[in-house]
CSV table of C-alpha atoms in Angstrom, one decimal:
chain,number,residue,atom,x,y,z
A,17,MET,CA,-18.9,-1.2,3.0
A,18,THR,CA,-21.5,1.3,2.7
A,19,ILE,CA,-22.2,3.4,-0.4
A,20,LEU,CA,-21.0,6.5,1.3
A,21,ALA,CA,-17.8,4.9,2.0
A,22,VAL,CA,-17.4,3.8,-1.6
A,23,VAL,CA,-18.0,7.4,-2.7
A,24,MET,CA,-15.9,9.1,-0.2
A,25,LEU,CA,-13.0,6.7,-0.5
A,26,THR,CA,-13.0,7.1,-4.3
A,27,ILE,CA,-13.1,10.9,-4.0
A,28,GLY,CA,-10.4,10.8,-1.2
A,29,VAL,CA,-7.9,8.5,-3.2
A,30,TRP,CA,-8.5,10.2,-6.6
A,31,SER,CA,-8.0,13.6,-5.2
A,32,GLN,CA,-5.0,12.9,-3.2
A,33,ARG,CA,-3.3,11.5,-6.3
A,34,LEU,CA,-4.0,14.6,-8.3
A,35,LEU,CA,-3.4,17.0,-5.4
A,36,GLY,CA,0.0,15.3,-4.8
A,37,ALA,CA,1.0,15.5,-8.5
A,38,PHE,CA,-0.1,19.0,-9.3
A,39,VAL,CA,-0.5,21.0,-6.3
A,40,VAL,CA,1.5,19.7,-3.2
A,41,GLY,CA,4.5,18.3,-5.6
A,42,PRO,CA,5.2,21.9,-6.7
A,43,LEU,CA,4.7,23.3,-3.2
A,44,LEU,CA,7.1,21.0,-1.7
A,45,GLU,CA,9.8,21.6,-4.1
A,46,ARG,CA,11.7,24.1,-2.0
A,47,ARG,CA,10.9,22.9,1.4
A,48,PRO,CA,13.2,19.8,2.4
A,49,THR,CA,11.8,19.3,5.8
A,50,LEU,CA,8.3,19.1,4.6
A,51,THR,CA,9.2,16.8,1.8
A,52,ARG,CA,10.9,14.6,4.2
A,53,ALA,CA,8.0,14.5,6.8
A,54,ALA,CA,5.6,13.7,3.7
A,55,GLY,CA,7.8,10.9,2.7
A,56,LEU,CA,7.6,9.5,6.2
A,57,ILE,CA,3.7,9.6,6.6
A,58,PRO,CA,3.2,6.1,4.8
A,59,ALA,CA,5.7,4.4,7.2
A,60,ALA,CA,3.7,5.6,10.3
A,61,VAL,CA,0.1,5.2,9.2
A,62,VAL,CA,0.5,1.9,7.0
A,63,MET,CA,2.3,0.4,10.1
A,64,ALA,CA,-0.6,1.3,12.3
A,65,VAL,CA,-3.0,-0.3,9.8
A,66,ILE,CA,-0.8,-3.4,9.9
A,67,VAL,CA,-0.9,-3.4,13.7
A,68,SER,CA,-4.7,-3.2,13.7
A,69,LEU,CA,-5.3,-5.9,11.1
A,70,THR,CA,-2.9,-8.1,13.2
A,71,ILE,CA,-4.1,-7.9,16.6
A,72,THR,CA,-7.8,-7.1,16.4
A,73,ARG,CA,-10.9,-9.0,15.5
A,74,GLY,CA,-14.5,-8.0,15.5
A,75,GLY,CA,-13.8,-5.1,17.8
A,76,ASP,CA,-11.6,-7.1,20.3
A,77,LEU,CA,-7.9,-7.5,20.9
A,78,VAL,CA,-7.1,-11.0,19.6
A,79,PHE,CA,-3.5,-12.2,19.9
A,80,ASP,CA,-3.2,-15.3,17.7
A,81,GLU,CA,-1.3,-17.0,15.1
A,82,ARG,CA,-1.5,-14.0,12.7
A,83,ILE,CA,1.4,-12.5,14.7
A,84,VAL,CA,3.7,-15.4,14.1
A,85,GLY,CA,2.6,-15.0,10.3
A,86,LEU,CA,3.6,-11.5,10.3
A,87,VAL,CA,6.8,-11.8,12.0
A,88,ALA,CA,7.9,-14.6,9.5
A,89,ALA,CA,6.7,-12.4,6.7
A,90,ALA,CA,8.7,-9.5,8.2
A,91,PHE,CA,11.9,-11.6,8.1
A,92,PHE,CA,11.4,-12.0,4.4
A,93,VAL,CA,10.6,-8.4,3.7
A,94,TRP,CA,14.0,-7.7,5.6
A,95,ARG,CA,15.6,-10.2,3.2
A,96,LYS,CA,14.1,-8.6,0.2
A,97,ALA,CA,12.4,-11.4,-0.9
A,98,PRO,CA,9.8,-11.0,-3.7
A,99,PHE,CA,6.4,-9.6,-2.7
A,100,ILE,CA,4.6,-12.9,-3.7
A,101,VAL,CA,7.1,-14.9,-1.4
A,102,VAL,CA,6.3,-12.6,1.6
A,103,VAL,CA,2.6,-13.0,1.1
A,104,ALA,CA,2.8,-16.9,0.7
A,105,VAL,CA,5.0,-17.0,3.8
A,106,ALA,CA,2.4,-15.2,6.0
A,107,ALA,CA,-0.7,-17.2,4.8
A,108,VAL,CA,1.3,-20.6,5.1
A,109,THR,CA,2.7,-19.9,8.5
A,110,THR,CA,-0.7,-18.8,10.0
A,111,SER,CA,-2.6,-21.4,8.4
A,112,LEU,CA,-0.1,-24.2,9.4
A,113,LEU,CA,-0.3,-23.1,13.1
A,114,ARG,CA,-4.1,-23.1,13.1
A,115,VAL,CA,-3.9,-26.7,11.8
A,116,LEU,CA,-1.3,-27.9,14.1
A,117,LEU,CA,-2.1,-26.2,17.3
B,8,MET,CA,10.7,1.7,-29.6
B,9,THR,CA,12.8,3.6,-31.9
B,10,SER,CA,15.0,5.1,-29.4
B,11,THR,CA,18.6,5.2,-30.2
B,12,THR,CA,19.9,6.4,-26.7
B,13,LYS,CA,21.8,3.6,-25.0
B,14,GLN,CA,20.0,2.1,-21.8
B,15,PRO,CA,22.6,2.2,-19.1
B,16,ALA,CA,22.8,-0.9,-17.0
B,17,SER,CA,21.5,1.1,-14.1
B,18,SER,CA,18.1,1.4,-15.3
B,19,PRO,CA,16.0,-1.6,-14.7
B,20,ARG,CA,13.7,-3.0,-17.3
B,21,LEU,CA,10.6,-4.9,-16.7
B,22,SER,CA,11.4,-8.4,-18.1
B,23,LEU,CA,8.8,-11.0,-18.9
B,24,ILE,CA,9.4,-12.8,-15.7
B,25,ASP,CA,8.9,-9.5,-13.8
B,26,PHE,CA,5.7,-8.8,-15.8
B,27,VAL,CA,4.3,-12.2,-15.0
B,28,THR,CA,5.4,-11.9,-11.3
B,29,MET,CA,3.8,-8.6,-11.1
B,30,ALA,CA,0.6,-9.6,-12.6
B,31,VAL,CA,0.4,-12.8,-10.4
B,32,THR,CA,1.0,-10.6,-7.2
B,33,PHE,CA,-1.8,-8.3,-8.0
B,34,PHE,CA,-4.0,-11.2,-9.0
B,35,ALA,CA,-3.4,-12.6,-5.6
B,36,LEU,CA,-4.0,-9.2,-3.8
B,37,GLY,CA,-7.3,-8.6,-5.7
B,38,VAL,CA,-8.6,-12.2,-4.8
B,39,THR,CA,-7.7,-11.7,-1.2
B,40,LEU,CA,-9.2,-8.1,-0.9
B,41,GLN,CA,-12.5,-9.3,-2.5
B,42,VAL,CA,-12.9,-12.5,-0.3
B,43,LEU,CA,-12.2,-10.5,2.7
B,44,LEU,CA,-14.6,-7.6,1.8
B,45,ILE,CA,-17.4,-10.3,1.1
B,46,GLU,CA,-16.6,-12.0,4.3
B,47,ALA,CA,-17.1,-8.5,6.2
B,48,GLY,CA,-20.6,-8.5,4.8
B,49,THR,CA,-20.3,-6.5,1.6
B,50,SER,CA,-22.6,-7.6,-1.2
B,51,SER,CA,-20.5,-9.2,-4.3
B,52,THR,CA,-21.7,-6.4,-6.5
B,53,ARG,CA,-20.7,-3.6,-4.3
B,54,ALA,CA,-17.3,-5.2,-3.4
B,55,PHE,CA,-16.5,-5.5,-7.0
B,56,VAL,CA,-17.6,-1.8,-7.8
B,57,ALA,CA,-15.7,-0.6,-4.9
B,58,SER,CA,-12.5,-2.3,-5.8
B,59,VAL,CA,-12.9,-0.9,-9.4
B,60,VAL,CA,-13.5,2.7,-8.6
B,61,ILE,CA,-11.6,3.2,-5.2
B,62,PHE,CA,-8.4,2.0,-6.7
B,63,SER,CA,-6.5,1.7,-3.3
B,64,ALA,CA,-6.6,-1.8,-1.7
B,65,THR,CA,-4.6,-0.1,1.1
B,66,SER,CA,-7.8,2.5,1.8
B,67,GLU,CA,-10.3,-0.3,1.5
B,68,PHE,CA,-8.3,-2.3,4.2
B,69,ALA,CA,-7.8,0.6,6.5
B,70,TYR,CA,-11.6,1.2,6.1
B,71,LEU,CA,-12.3,-2.7,6.9
B,72,ALA,CA,-10.0,-2.5,10.0
B,73,VAL,CA,-11.8,0.2,11.5
B,74,ARG,CA,-15.3,-1.2,10.8
B,75,ASN,CA,-14.3,-4.6,12.0
B,76,GLY,CA,-13.0,-2.8,15.1
B,77,GLY,CA,-16.4,-1.4,15.7
B,78,GLY,CA,-15.7,2.2,14.5
B,79,SER,CA,-18.2,4.4,12.9
B,80,ASP,CA,-18.4,4.7,9.0
B,81,TRP,CA,-16.9,8.2,9.0
B,82,ALA,CA,-13.9,7.2,11.3
B,83,ALA,CA,-13.3,4.4,8.8
B,84,ILE,CA,-13.5,6.7,5.7
B,85,VAL,CA,-11.0,9.1,7.4
B,86,ALA,CA,-8.6,6.1,8.2
B,87,GLY,CA,-9.0,5.2,4.3
B,88,TRP,CA,-8.1,8.7,3.4
B,89,VAL,CA,-4.9,8.9,5.8
B,90,VAL,CA,-3.4,5.9,4.3
B,91,ALA,CA,-4.0,7.1,0.8
B,92,THR,CA,-1.4,9.9,1.4
B,93,ARG,CA,1.0,7.4,0.4
B,94,PHE,CA,-0.5,7.7,-3.2
B,95,GLY,CA,-0.3,11.4,-3.3
B,96,ILE,CA,3.4,11.2,-2.2
B,97,LEU,CA,4.0,8.5,-5.0
B,98,ALA,CA,2.5,11.0,-7.7
B,99,VAL,CA,4.6,13.9,-6.4
B,100,SER,CA,7.8,11.7,-7.2
B,101,LEU,CA,6.3,10.5,-10.5
B,102,VAL,CA,4.8,13.3,-12.4
B,103,PRO,CA,7.7,15.7,-12.9
B,104,ARG,CA,9.7,12.9,-14.6
B,105,LEU,CA,7.1,12.2,-17.1
B,106,PRO,CA,7.1,13.8,-20.6
B,107,LYS,CA,5.1,17.1,-20.9
B,108,GLY,CA,1.3,16.6,-21.6
B,109,LEU,CA,-1.4,17.1,-19.2
B,110,PRO,CA,-3.7,14.3,-20.2
B,111,LEU,CA,-1.3,11.5,-20.0
B,112,ARG,CA,0.2,13.0,-16.8
B,113,VAL,CA,-3.2,13.1,-15.1
B,114,LEU,CA,-3.9,9.4,-16.2
B,115,ALA,CA,-0.5,8.4,-14.8
B,116,ALA,CA,-1.0,10.3,-11.4
B,117,LEU,CA,-4.4,8.3,-11.1
B,118,ASN,CA,-2.5,5.1,-11.7
B,119,ALA,CA,0.3,5.8,-9.3
B,120,PHE,CA,1.2,2.8,-7.2
B,121,ASP,CA,4.3,1.7,-5.5
B,122,PRO,CA,5.7,-0.9,-8.0
B,123,ASN,CA,5.2,1.1,-11.2
B,124,VAL,CA,6.4,4.3,-9.6
B,125,ALA,CA,9.6,2.7,-8.2
B,126,MET,CA,10.3,1.1,-11.6
B,127,ALA,CA,9.6,4.4,-13.5
B,128,VAL,CA,11.8,6.9,-11.4
B,129,GLN,CA,14.8,4.6,-11.8
B,130,GLN,CA,14.8,5.5,-15.7
B,131,GLU,CA,17.1,7.9,-17.2
B,132,ASN,CA,14.8,10.2,-19.5
B,133,PRO,CA,11.1,11.0,-19.6
B,134,LYS,CA,10.3,8.6,-22.6
B,135,ALA,CA,11.8,5.6,-20.7
B,136,VAL,CA,10.2,6.7,-17.5
B,137,GLU,CA,6.8,6.8,-19.3
B,138,ARG,CA,7.4,3.6,-21.1
B,139,GLU,CA,8.5,1.5,-18.0
B,140,PHE,CA,5.6,3.3,-16.0
B,141,TRP,CA,3.0,2.0,-18.4
B,142,ARG,CA,4.5,-1.4,-18.8
B,143,THR,CA,4.6,-2.1,-15.2
B,144,THR,CA,1.1,-0.8,-14.8
B,145,SER,CA,-0.3,-2.9,-17.4
B,146,ALA,CA,1.1,-5.9,-15.7
B,147,MET,CA,-0.5,-4.8,-12.4
B,148,MET,CA,-3.8,-4.0,-14.0
B,149,ILE,CA,-4.1,-7.4,-15.8
B,150,GLY,CA,-3.4,-9.1,-12.5
B,151,TRP,CA,-5.7,-6.8,-10.4
B,152,PHE,CA,-8.9,-6.9,-12.5
B,153,LEU,CA,-8.7,-10.6,-13.2
B,154,GLY,CA,-8.2,-10.9,-9.3
B,155,ILE,CA,-11.0,-8.9,-8.1
B,156,ALA,CA,-13.2,-10.8,-10.6
B,157,VAL,CA,-12.2,-14.2,-9.5
B,158,GLY,CA,-12.2,-13.1,-5.9
B,159,THR,CA,-15.7,-11.7,-6.2
B,160,LEU,CA,-16.9,-15.0,-7.7
B,161,LEU,CA,-14.9,-17.0,-4.9
B,162,GLY,CA,-16.0,-14.6,-2.1
B,163,ASN,CA,-19.2,-16.5,-1.6
B,164,VAL,CA,-17.7,-19.9,-1.8
B,165,ILE,CA,-14.6,-20.0,0.3
B,166,GLY,CA,-16.2,-19.3,3.5
B,167,ASP,CA,-13.9,-19.3,6.5
B,168,THR,CA,-10.9,-17.4,5.2
B,169,SER,CA,-8.9,-17.7,8.5
B,170,ARG,CA,-8.4,-21.4,7.9
B,171,ILE,CA,-6.1,-20.7,4.9
B,172,GLY,CA,-4.3,-17.8,6.7
B,173,LEU,CA,-5.9,-15.2,4.4
B,174,ASP,CA,-6.4,-12.8,7.3
B,175,ALA,CA,-2.5,-12.7,7.7
B,176,VAL,CA,-2.0,-11.8,4.0
B,177,PHE,CA,-2.9,-8.2,3.9
B,178,PRO,CA,-0.7,-7.0,6.9
B,179,ALA,CA,2.1,-8.9,5.3
B,180,ALA,CA,1.4,-7.4,1.9
B,181,LEU,CA,1.2,-4.0,3.4
B,182,LEU,CA,4.6,-4.5,5.3
B,183,ALA,CA,6.3,-5.7,1.9
B,184,ILE,CA,4.8,-2.5,0.3
B,185,ILE,CA,6.4,-0.2,2.9
B,186,GLY,CA,9.4,-2.3,3.2
B,187,ASN,CA,11.7,0.2,1.2
B,188,ILE,CA,10.7,3.4,3.4
B,189,LEU,CA,11.4,1.2,6.5
B,190,ARG,CA,15.0,0.6,5.4
B,191,SER,CA,15.9,4.2,6.0
B,192,ARG,CA,16.5,5.3,9.6
B,193,ASP,CA,13.8,7.8,9.5
B,194,GLY,CA,11.2,5.4,7.9
B,195,PHE,CA,12.1,2.8,10.4
B,196,VAL,CA,11.6,5.4,13.4
B,197,ALA,CA,8.2,6.6,11.9
B,198,GLY,CA,7.2,3.2,11.4
B,199,VAL,CA,7.9,1.9,14.8
B,200,ALA,CA,6.4,5.0,16.4
B,201,GLY,CA,3.3,4.8,14.2
B,202,GLY,CA,2.8,1.1,15.2
B,203,LEU,CA,3.4,1.8,18.9
B,204,ILE,CA,1.1,4.8,18.9
B,205,CYS,CA,-1.6,2.5,17.4
B,206,LEU,CA,-0.9,-0.4,19.7
B,207,GLY,CA,-1.2,2.0,22.7
B,208,LEU,CA,-4.3,3.5,21.7
B,209,LEU,CA,-6.2,0.4,20.4
B,210,PRO,CA,-7.5,-0.7,23.9
B,211,ILE,CA,-8.7,2.7,24.9
B,212,ALA,CA,-9.5,4.9,21.9
B,213,PRO,CA,-12.5,4.6,19.6
B,214,ALA,CA,-11.8,2.5,16.6
B,215,GLY,CA,-10.3,4.6,13.7
B,216,LEU,CA,-8.6,7.1,16.0
B,217,PRO,CA,-5.4,4.8,16.6
B,218,ILE,CA,-4.7,4.8,12.8
B,219,ILE,CA,-5.4,8.6,12.4
B,220,LEU,CA,-3.3,9.6,15.3
B,221,SER,CA,-0.4,7.2,14.2
B,222,VAL,CA,0.5,10.1,11.8
B,223,PHE,CA,2.3,11.7,14.9
B,224,GLY,CA,4.9,9.0,14.3
B,225,VAL,CA,6.4,11.3,11.7
B,226,GLY,CA,7.0,13.8,14.3
B,227,VAL,CA,8.6,11.4,16.5
B,228,ALA,CA,11.1,10.5,13.5
B,229,LEU,CA,11.7,14.0,12.6
B,230,LEU,CA,12.7,14.8,16.3
B,231,VAL,CA,14.8,11.9,16.6
B,232,GLY,CA,16.3,12.9,13.3
B,233,ARG,CA,17.2,16.1,14.7
B,234,LEU,CA,18.7,14.9,18.0
B,235,VAL,CA,20.8,12.2,16.6
B,236,PRO,CA,22.9,12.7,13.1
B,237,SER,CA,21.6,10.7,10.4
B,238,GLN,CA,24.5,8.6,9.2
B,239,THR,CA,23.1,5.0,10.1
B,240,ARG,CA,21.2,2.9,7.5
B,241,LEU,CA,19.6,-0.3,8.3
B,242,PRO,CA,20.7,-3.4,6.4
């Protein structure tokens, strides 16, 4: 991680929290469609990060045990399991498959 | 706590067990993040400083995902910004419910994460919102700062993190974080569309672009919402 990245990400994250709270929030109040759209952004972009982290490695597409780990975790998310359980299931499934296969 | 107002059963309170669970969760998250940052070639000191000041594991991971995919620094930074919109949205729902007073509101906005906002917005009055917000926040922060400290120390020791499945932890953690949004029909469609856009672009677009362009998944969800009446909720 470069110093530029540390600085720019800090500015970006801090300012989005403050802008959201004190600028965008009041603006959105009387615009229901925009509010709904804003609420959906995390679902779309975080899912994209999940996909990227699951199927790439060092710039290449790599389909491996991580996918199974994520599917197992997804089942527990759907069953509303505690966060720590979801994370443990992903790690254990993935590493077990690597040991066994 | 001298409040005489009765707490209705519908407002959840953070029990001691919840407090410990939350701290342990963020401890695990902090350790994982540091180990992966250091494995990706960041020096221990910089990895520690980064996690203290950026205050968003999601953004750091979006950044890493793009950099590891061969993307430029700026593409990775923009990806980190895009995923941080989540925090802006959390701040939108939190801040109006807090008691009046700018300094504490600013401080709360800067600490807006998913678990503490989710806990706070379920409370009945501003005082309770503030109390549960900061109780949840302190649990998270204790875990987080201990976690990044331990993770920074472990980062140079653990070596191959994939053996213990650490590379699968963050996607799973992110999935748990957005789990509640995905339960609504619109959220589910936005998530699937965003994921598919990314999947389709990954082999052809420069690294970073798939994550940035996945924001159009929101448009797909709004379009589907307009075409199909929204009565259905997923289990």
